[in-house]
Amino acid sequence: MRVIDKETAILVVDIGNTSLTCGVYYGDMLVWHTRMQSLKEKTSDEYFSVIKSLLDDKYLSKIKFVAFASVVPEMTRIWMHLCQKYLKAEIYLINAYSDLGIKYLVSDPGFIGADLVVNAYAALQKYHTNCIVIDLGTATTVQVIKADGTFEGTVIAPGIKTGSAYLFEKTALLSEIELVAPTKLLGTNTHDAMLSGIIYGHAFMIDSYISAIKRQYASDMELKTIITGGMSDLVAPILSFINHVDKTITLDGTYLALKRLHEISKD
């Protein structure tokens, strides 16, 4: 069995429906990461060409382990082929069946997405307390993980881009706009009115969920709130209850999960 030491580079890949994020950890530090479109039409050769063009060879040549947190099985197969062909790496697939010490409230947690699992695990390992983790991706998820490792459950709602794309598609008189931070709550033109509705509307939804969760658990525990995801910079300044913006929590969780599973496999 391979050993993880200070000269080992570890590639982690978070594969979502719209985008995928890759990161390389070396000496327990995230030394490189990038985001790209999640395209099933691309081959493993094409994806490797992108990685090779972006990643310094001193790290690429030292990759011995790869961990995937994927919600797109077809993309997982493409990337596994990439790793087997070009990296000859030992591969870990992180999911709800992985032995991470997380306790689920259902008998079969297989339906719980890998992104939720690694976000929960990262929150436990990085913050050591009860956490609400909000992830703004293709879908917006709001989940609660207790400090004792109990996965309380999650909310899945349309993401900002997903919801706005539907709005642009179904309304004949509304054109697609760039999603940026709104400058006012009430718009005096169509552009500003839409921007407020999309960004503020999403933020108010999240705030409402956080408030309701905090009320539900008020007698049991305090909750730290963490937000992540590609759209978090737009929404976080508007939210009332956020403690941390953690843009790398999904990559960190995938990396930490790999390290735990590797240690377990040695015993």
CSV table of C-alpha atoms in Angstrom, one decimal:
chain,number,residue,atom,x,y,z
A,1,MET,CA,0.0,0.0,0.0
A,2,ARG,CA,1.2,3.5,-0.8
A,3,VAL,CA,2.2,5.8,2.0
A,4,ILE,CA,1.1,9.5,2.2
A,5,ASP,CA,4.2,11.4,3.1
A,6,LYS,CA,5.5,15.0,2.7
A,7,GLU,CA,6.5,14.2,-0.9
A,8,THR,CA,3.0,13.0,-1.9
A,9,ALA,CA,0.7,15.2,-3.9
A,10,ILE,CA,-3.0,14.4,-3.6
A,11,LEU,CA,-5.6,15.4,-6.3
A,12,VAL,CA,-9.1,16.0,-5.2
A,13,VAL,CA,-12.0,16.5,-7.6
A,14,ASP,CA,-15.4,17.9,-6.7
A,15,ILE,CA,-17.7,17.1,-9.7
A,16,GLY,CA,-21.0,18.9,-9.9
A,17,ASN,CA,-23.6,19.1,-12.6
A,18,THR,CA,-22.5,22.5,-13.9
A,19,SER,CA,-18.9,22.8,-12.9
A,20,LEU,CA,-16.1,20.8,-11.4
A,21,THR,CA,-13.3,22.0,-9.1
A,22,CYS,CA,-9.9,20.3,-8.8
A,23,GLY,CA,-7.4,20.9,-6.1
A,24,VAL,CA,-3.9,19.6,-5.3
A,25,TYR,CA,-2.8,19.2,-1.7
A,26,TYR,CA,0.9,18.9,-0.9
A,27,GLY,CA,2.3,18.9,2.6
A,28,ASP,CA,-1.3,19.3,4.0
A,29,MET,CA,-1.7,22.5,2.1
A,30,LEU,CA,-3.9,23.4,-0.9
A,31,VAL,CA,-1.2,24.5,-3.3
A,32,TRP,CA,-3.3,24.7,-6.5
A,33,HIS,CA,-7.0,24.7,-7.5
A,34,THR,CA,-9.1,25.5,-10.5
A,35,ARG,CA,-12.7,25.4,-11.7
A,36,MET,CA,-13.9,24.3,-15.1
A,37,GLN,CA,-17.2,23.4,-16.8
A,38,SER,CA,-18.5,19.9,-16.1
A,39,LEU,CA,-18.9,18.7,-19.7
A,40,LYS,CA,-19.7,15.0,-20.4
A,41,GLU,CA,-18.8,15.6,-24.1
A,42,LYS,CA,-15.1,16.0,-23.1
A,43,THR,CA,-12.9,12.9,-23.0
A,44,SER,CA,-10.4,12.0,-20.3
A,45,ASP,CA,-7.6,13.0,-22.7
A,46,GLU,CA,-9.0,16.4,-23.2
A,47,TYR,CA,-9.5,17.0,-19.4
A,48,PHE,CA,-5.9,15.8,-18.8
A,49,SER,CA,-4.6,18.2,-21.3
A,50,VAL,CA,-6.3,21.1,-19.4
A,51,ILE,CA,-4.9,19.9,-16.1
A,52,LYS,CA,-1.4,19.5,-17.6
A,53,SER,CA,-1.5,23.0,-19.0
A,54,LEU,CA,-2.4,24.5,-15.7
A,55,LEU,CA,-0.6,22.5,-13.1
A,56,ASP,CA,3.1,22.7,-12.4
A,57,ASP,CA,4.8,19.4,-13.3
A,58,LYS,CA,6.5,19.3,-9.9
A,59,TYR,CA,3.1,18.6,-8.4
A,60,LEU,CA,1.6,16.6,-11.3
A,61,SER,CA,4.4,14.1,-11.2
A,62,LYS,CA,4.0,13.5,-7.5
A,63,ILE,CA,0.2,12.8,-7.5
A,64,LYS,CA,-0.2,9.3,-6.0
A,65,PHE,CA,-3.8,9.6,-4.7
A,66,VAL,CA,-7.0,11.0,-6.1
A,67,ALA,CA,-10.3,11.5,-4.2
A,68,PHE,CA,-13.6,12.2,-5.9
A,69,ALA,CA,-16.7,13.8,-4.5
A,70,SER,CA,-19.1,13.5,-7.4
A,71,VAL,CA,-22.8,13.7,-8.1
A,72,VAL,CA,-22.4,13.0,-11.8
A,73,PRO,CA,-21.6,9.2,-12.4
A,74,GLU,CA,-20.8,9.7,-16.1
A,75,MET,CA,-18.2,12.3,-15.2
A,76,THR,CA,-16.8,10.2,-12.5
A,77,ARG,CA,-16.1,7.4,-15.0
A,78,ILE,CA,-14.3,9.9,-17.3
A,79,TRP,CA,-12.1,11.2,-14.6
A,80,MET,CA,-11.4,7.7,-13.2
A,81,HIS,CA,-10.1,6.7,-16.6
A,82,LEU,CA,-8.0,9.9,-16.7
A,83,CYS,CA,-6.4,9.0,-13.3
A,84,GLN,CA,-5.8,5.4,-14.2
A,85,LYS,CA,-4.3,6.2,-17.6
A,86,TYR,CA,-2.1,9.2,-16.9
A,87,LEU,CA,-1.5,9.3,-13.1
A,88,LYS,CA,-1.5,5.7,-12.1
A,89,ALA,CA,-3.0,6.9,-8.8
A,90,GLU,CA,-4.8,5.2,-6.0
A,91,ILE,CA,-8.4,6.3,-6.2
A,92,TYR,CA,-11.0,7.0,-3.5
A,93,LEU,CA,-14.6,7.7,-4.1
A,94,ILE,CA,-16.2,9.6,-1.3
A,95,ASN,CA,-19.9,9.1,-0.6
A,96,ALA,CA,-22.4,8.5,2.2
A,97,TYR,CA,-21.2,4.9,2.6
A,98,SER,CA,-17.6,6.1,3.3
A,99,ASP,CA,-16.5,5.4,6.9
A,100,LEU,CA,-16.1,9.0,8.1
A,101,GLY,CA,-17.8,8.7,11.5
A,102,ILE,CA,-20.9,10.5,10.3
A,103,LYS,CA,-24.2,9.3,11.7
A,104,TYR,CA,-27.2,9.4,9.5
A,105,LEU,CA,-30.8,9.4,10.6
A,106,VAL,CA,-31.9,7.0,7.8
A,107,SER,CA,-31.0,3.3,7.4
A,108,ASP,CA,-29.7,3.8,3.8
A,109,PRO,CA,-28.0,7.2,3.3
A,110,GLY,CA,-26.9,6.4,-0.3
A,111,PHE,CA,-29.2,9.1,-1.8
A,112,ILE,CA,-27.2,11.8,0.1
A,113,GLY,CA,-24.9,13.6,-2.4
A,114,ALA,CA,-21.1,13.3,-2.0
A,115,ASP,CA,-20.8,17.1,-1.9
A,116,LEU,CA,-23.1,17.2,1.2
A,117,VAL,CA,-21.0,14.4,2.8
A,118,VAL,CA,-17.6,16.1,2.3
A,119,ASN,CA,-19.0,19.5,3.4
A,120,ALA,CA,-20.3,17.9,6.5
A,121,TYR,CA,-17.0,16.1,7.2
A,122,ALA,CA,-15.0,19.3,6.6
A,123,ALA,CA,-17.2,21.3,8.9
A,124,LEU,CA,-16.6,18.7,11.7
A,125,GLN,CA,-12.9,18.6,11.2
A,126,LYS,CA,-12.3,22.3,10.7
A,127,TYR,CA,-14.8,23.9,13.1
A,128,HIS,CA,-15.4,21.3,15.8
A,129,THR,CA,-18.9,22.4,16.6
A,130,ASN,CA,-22.5,22.2,15.4
A,131,CYS,CA,-22.7,23.7,11.9
A,132,ILE,CA,-25.1,24.9,9.3
A,133,VAL,CA,-23.4,24.6,5.9
A,134,ILE,CA,-24.8,26.5,2.9
A,135,ASP,CA,-23.4,25.6,-0.5
A,136,LEU,CA,-24.4,27.8,-3.5
A,137,GLY,CA,-24.0,25.6,-6.6
A,138,THR,CA,-26.3,24.4,-9.3
A,139,ALA,CA,-28.6,23.7,-6.4
A,140,THR,CA,-28.4,25.7,-3.1
A,141,THR,CA,-28.1,23.3,-0.2
A,142,VAL,CA,-28.6,24.1,3.5
A,143,GLN,CA,-27.5,21.3,5.9
A,144,VAL,CA,-27.0,20.7,9.6
A,145,ILE,CA,-24.2,18.6,11.0
A,146,LYS,CA,-23.9,18.2,14.8
A,147,ALA,CA,-20.6,18.2,16.6
A,148,ASP,CA,-21.1,14.6,17.5
A,149,GLY,CA,-21.2,13.7,13.7
A,150,THR,CA,-25.0,13.4,13.3
A,151,PHE,CA,-26.1,14.5,9.9
A,152,GLU,CA,-29.5,16.1,10.7
A,153,GLY,CA,-30.7,16.6,7.2
A,154,THR,CA,-30.6,19.1,4.3
A,155,VAL,CA,-32.6,21.5,2.2
A,156,ILE,CA,-32.1,21.4,-1.6
A,157,ALA,CA,-33.4,24.4,-3.6
A,158,PRO,CA,-32.8,25.7,-7.1
A,159,GLY,CA,-29.4,27.6,-7.3
A,160,ILE,CA,-29.1,31.2,-8.2
A,161,LYS,CA,-28.1,30.6,-11.8
A,162,THR,CA,-30.5,27.7,-12.2
A,163,GLY,CA,-33.5,29.8,-11.0
A,164,SER,CA,-32.5,32.9,-12.9
A,165,ALA,CA,-32.0,30.9,-16.2
A,166,TYR,CA,-35.6,29.7,-15.8
A,167,LEU,CA,-36.8,33.2,-15.3
A,168,PHE,CA,-35.0,34.4,-18.4
A,169,GLU,CA,-36.3,31.5,-20.5
A,170,LYS,CA,-39.9,31.8,-19.5
A,171,THR,CA,-40.4,35.6,-19.5
A,172,ALA,CA,-40.6,37.1,-23.0
A,173,LEU,CA,-39.9,40.7,-21.9
A,174,LEU,CA,-37.0,40.0,-19.5
A,175,SER,CA,-33.5,39.6,-21.0
A,176,GLU,CA,-30.6,37.7,-19.3
A,177,ILE,CA,-28.5,39.9,-17.1
A,178,GLU,CA,-25.1,39.6,-15.5
A,179,LEU,CA,-25.3,38.4,-11.9
A,180,VAL,CA,-23.5,40.9,-9.8
A,181,ALA,CA,-24.0,42.4,-6.4
A,182,PRO,CA,-27.2,44.6,-6.4
A,183,THR,CA,-26.8,48.2,-5.4
A,184,LYS,CA,-30.3,48.8,-4.2
A,185,LEU,CA,-33.2,46.8,-2.7
A,186,LEU,CA,-35.9,48.2,-4.9
A,187,GLY,CA,-35.1,48.6,-8.6
A,188,THR,CA,-36.3,51.6,-10.6
A,189,ASN,CA,-35.7,49.8,-13.9
A,190,THR,CA,-36.0,46.2,-15.1
A,191,HIS,CA,-32.3,45.3,-14.8
A,192,ASP,CA,-32.1,46.5,-11.1
A,193,ALA,CA,-35.5,45.0,-10.2
A,194,MET,CA,-34.4,41.6,-11.6
A,195,LEU,CA,-31.0,41.7,-9.9
A,196,SER,CA,-32.6,42.5,-6.6
A,197,GLY,CA,-35.1,39.7,-7.0
A,198,ILE,CA,-32.5,37.1,-7.9
A,199,ILE,CA,-29.7,38.0,-5.4
A,200,TYR,CA,-31.7,39.5,-2.5
A,201,GLY,CA,-34.5,37.0,-3.0
A,202,HIS,CA,-32.0,34.1,-2.6
A,203,ALA,CA,-30.3,35.7,0.4
A,204,PHE,CA,-33.7,36.2,2.1
A,205,MET,CA,-34.6,32.6,1.5
A,206,ILE,CA,-31.3,31.4,3.1
A,207,ASP,CA,-31.7,33.8,6.0
A,208,SER,CA,-35.2,32.4,6.6
A,209,TYR,CA,-33.9,28.9,6.6
A,210,ILE,CA,-31.1,29.7,9.0
A,211,SER,CA,-33.5,31.5,11.4
A,212,ALA,CA,-35.9,28.6,11.3
A,213,ILE,CA,-33.1,26.1,11.9
A,214,LYS,CA,-31.8,28.1,14.8
A,215,ARG,CA,-35.2,28.3,16.4
A,216,GLN,CA,-35.7,24.6,16.0
A,217,TYR,CA,-32.4,23.8,17.7
A,218,ALA,CA,-32.4,26.7,20.1
A,219,SER,CA,-32.8,24.7,23.3
A,220,ASP,CA,-30.2,22.1,22.2
A,221,MET,CA,-27.2,23.8,20.8
A,222,GLU,CA,-25.5,26.8,19.2
A,223,LEU,CA,-24.9,26.6,15.5
A,224,LYS,CA,-22.1,28.1,13.5
A,225,THR,CA,-23.0,29.0,9.9
A,226,ILE,CA,-20.7,28.5,7.0
A,227,ILE,CA,-21.3,29.4,3.3
A,228,THR,CA,-19.4,28.2,0.3
A,229,GLY,CA,-19.9,27.8,-3.5
A,230,GLY,CA,-19.2,29.8,-6.5
A,231,MET,CA,-21.9,32.4,-5.8
A,232,SER,CA,-21.2,32.9,-2.1
A,233,ASP,CA,-19.3,36.2,-2.6
A,234,LEU,CA,-22.5,37.7,-4.0
A,235,VAL,CA,-24.8,36.5,-1.3
A,236,ALA,CA,-22.7,36.4,1.9
A,237,PRO,CA,-22.6,40.2,2.5
A,238,ILE,CA,-26.4,40.3,2.5
A,239,LEU,CA,-26.9,37.5,4.9
A,240,SER,CA,-27.5,38.2,8.6
A,241,PHE,CA,-26.2,35.0,10.2
A,242,ILE,CA,-23.0,33.9,8.5
A,243,ASN,CA,-19.9,33.2,10.6
A,244,HIS,CA,-17.5,32.1,7.8
A,245,VAL,CA,-17.2,32.2,4.1
A,246,ASP,CA,-15.2,29.1,3.3
A,247,LYS,CA,-14.6,28.8,-0.4
A,248,THR,CA,-12.5,25.6,-0.1
A,249,ILE,CA,-14.6,23.5,2.3
A,250,THR,CA,-15.7,21.0,-0.3
A,251,LEU,CA,-12.1,20.4,-1.5
A,252,ASP,CA,-10.9,20.3,2.1
A,253,GLY,CA,-13.5,17.8,3.1
A,254,THR,CA,-12.7,15.5,0.1
A,255,TYR,CA,-9.0,15.7,1.1
A,256,LEU,CA,-9.6,15.0,4.8
A,257,ALA,CA,-11.9,12.2,3.9
A,258,LEU,CA,-9.3,10.5,1.8
A,259,LYS,CA,-6.7,10.8,4.6
A,260,ARG,CA,-9.1,9.2,7.0
A,261,LEU,CA,-10.0,6.4,4.7
A,262,HIS,CA,-6.4,5.7,3.9
A,263,GLU,CA,-5.5,5.5,7.5
A,264,ILE,CA,-8.4,3.1,8.2
A,265,SER,CA,-7.3,0.9,5.2
A,266,LYS,CA,-3.8,0.5,6.8
A,267,ASP,CA,-5.2,-0.9,10.0
